[in-house]
PDB file of C-alpha atoms in Angstrom:
ATOM      1  CA  MET A  13       6.500 -80.861-243.940  1.00  0.00           C
ATOM      2  CA  SER A  14       5.015 -83.981-242.423  1.00  0.00           C
ATOM      3  CA  ALA A  15       3.768 -84.552-238.899  1.00  0.00           C
ATOM      4  CA  SER A  16       6.208 -85.967-236.366  1.00  0.00           C
ATOM      5  CA  PRO A  17       6.007 -89.453-234.874  1.00  0.00           C
ATOM      6  CA  THR A  18       5.137 -87.854-231.518  1.00  0.00           C
ATOM      7  CA  PHE A  19       2.070 -86.233-233.067  1.00  0.00           C
ATOM      8  CA  TRP A  20       0.876 -89.529-234.527  1.00  0.00           C
ATOM      9  CA  LEU A  21       1.502 -91.392-231.263  1.00  0.00           C
ATOM     10  CA  THR A  22      -0.599 -88.775-229.465  1.00  0.00           C
ATOM     11  CA  VAL A  23      -3.382 -89.196-232.023  1.00  0.00           C
ATOM     12  CA  ALA A  24      -3.227 -92.981-231.557  1.00  0.00           C
ATOM     13  CA  ALA A  25      -3.437 -92.616-227.771  1.00  0.00           C
ATOM     14  CA  VAL A  26      -6.467 -90.333-228.007  1.00  0.00           C
ATOM     15  CA  PHE A  27      -8.272 -92.756-230.308  1.00  0.00           C
ATOM     16  CA  ALA A  28      -7.385 -95.700-228.068  1.00  0.00           C
ATOM     17  CA  LEU A  29      -8.786 -93.881-225.028  1.00  0.00           C
ATOM     18  CA  ASN A  30     -11.932 -92.943-226.949  1.00  0.00           C
ATOM     19  CA  GLY A  31     -12.308 -96.565-228.015  1.00  0.00           C
ATOM     20  CA  MET A  32     -12.108 -97.791-224.423  1.00  0.00           C
ATOM     21  CA  LEU A  33     -14.629 -95.194-223.293  1.00  0.00           C
ATOM     22  CA  SER A  34     -16.963 -96.081-226.163  1.00  0.00           C
ATOM     23  CA  TRP A  35     -16.770 -99.748-225.208  1.00  0.00           C
ATOM     24  CA  ALA A  36     -17.486 -98.905-221.573  1.00  0.00           C
ATOM     25  CA  TRP A  37     -20.525 -96.878-222.623  1.00  0.00           C
ATOM     26  CA  GLY A  38     -21.936 -99.819-224.566  1.00  0.00           C
ATOM     27  CA  GLU A  39     -20.999 -98.728-228.096  1.00  0.00           C
ATOM     28  CA  PRO A  40     -18.935-101.642-229.455  1.00  0.00           C
ATOM     29  CA  VAL A  41     -19.147-100.589-233.118  1.00  0.00           C
ATOM     30  CA  LEU A  42     -17.825 -97.121-232.327  1.00  0.00           C
ATOM     31  CA  ALA A  43     -15.135 -98.646-230.110  1.00  0.00           C
ATOM     32  CA  VAL A  44     -13.910-100.858-232.964  1.00  0.00           C
ATOM     33  CA  ALA A  45     -13.877 -97.892-235.351  1.00  0.00           C
ATOM     34  CA  GLN A  46     -11.876 -95.846-232.837  1.00  0.00           C
ATOM     35  CA  ALA A  47      -9.403 -98.710-232.365  1.00  0.00           C
ATOM     36  CA  ALA A  48      -8.973 -99.102-236.136  1.00  0.00           C
ATOM     37  CA  THR A  49      -8.300 -95.378-236.512  1.00  0.00           C
ATOM     38  CA  GLY A  50      -5.795 -95.555-233.656  1.00  0.00           C
ATOM     39  CA  GLY A  51      -4.065 -98.421-235.450  1.00  0.00           C
ATOM     40  CA  LEU A  52      -3.791 -96.330-238.612  1.00  0.00           C
ATOM     41  CA  ALA A  53      -2.250 -93.538-236.544  1.00  0.00           C
ATOM     42  CA  LEU A  54       0.353 -96.031-235.265  1.00  0.00           C
ATOM     43  CA  VAL A  55       1.180 -96.943-238.852  1.00  0.00           C
ATOM     44  CA  ALA A  56       1.552 -93.239-239.658  1.00  0.00           C
ATOM     45  CA  ALA A  57       3.870 -92.813-236.649  1.00  0.00           C
ATOM     46  CA  GLY A  58       6.075 -95.623-237.936  1.00  0.00           C
ATOM     47  CA  ALA A  59       6.180 -94.083-241.404  1.00  0.00           C
ATOM     48  CA  ALA A  60       7.073 -90.671-239.966  1.00  0.00           C
ATOM     49  CA  TRP A  61       9.867 -92.271-237.918  1.00  0.00           C
ATOM     50  CA  ARG A  62      11.263 -94.009-241.002  1.00  0.00           C
ATOM     51  CA  ARG A  63      11.162 -90.705-242.921  1.00  0.00           C
ATOM     52  CA  MET A  64      13.067 -88.983-240.130  1.00  0.00           C
ATOM     53  CA  VAL A  65      15.722 -91.700-240.096  1.00  0.00           C
ATOM     54  CA  ALA A  66      15.998 -91.729-243.896  1.00  0.00           C
ATOM     55  CA  HIS A  67      16.459 -87.965-244.033  1.00  0.00           C
ATOM     56  CA  GLY A  68      19.086 -87.961-241.299  1.00  0.00           C
ATOM     57  CA  GLN A  69      17.161 -86.001-238.698  1.00  0.00           C
ATOM     58  CA  PRO A  70      19.367 -85.454-235.634  1.00  0.00           C
ATOM     59  CA  ASP A  71      16.774 -86.733-233.136  1.00  0.00           C
ATOM     60  CA  ALA A  72      16.196 -90.006-235.002  1.00  0.00           C
ATOM     61  CA  ALA A  73      18.797 -92.542-233.930  1.00  0.00           C
ATOM     62  CA  PRO A  74      19.212 -95.615-236.121  1.00  0.00           C
ATOM     63  CA  THR A  75      17.644 -98.691-234.560  1.00  0.00           C
ATOM     64  CA  GLY A  76      18.922-101.422-236.832  1.00  0.00           C
ATOM     65  CA  PRO A  77      21.335-102.287-239.630  1.00  0.00           C
ATOM     66  CA  GLY A  78      18.874-101.190-242.335  1.00  0.00           C
ATOM     67  CA  ASP A  79      18.432 -97.705-240.858  1.00  0.00           C
ATOM     68  CA  ARG A  80      21.777 -96.306-241.999  1.00  0.00           C
TER      69      ARG A  80
END
């Protein structure tokens, strides 16, 4: 069982918010690390979405000609 795209999007949002707060508090290196981790979570969300579509999950509507 893999995590859903919603989970990964939530993780990405949390890391993005932490990155903005880190930048505001004068920690640019930490902010960049948080942003990079958020980006990886977005990649994981996309992979989870593609898995759902490939396995015919009912809540994953096809979005293009290659999704069927």
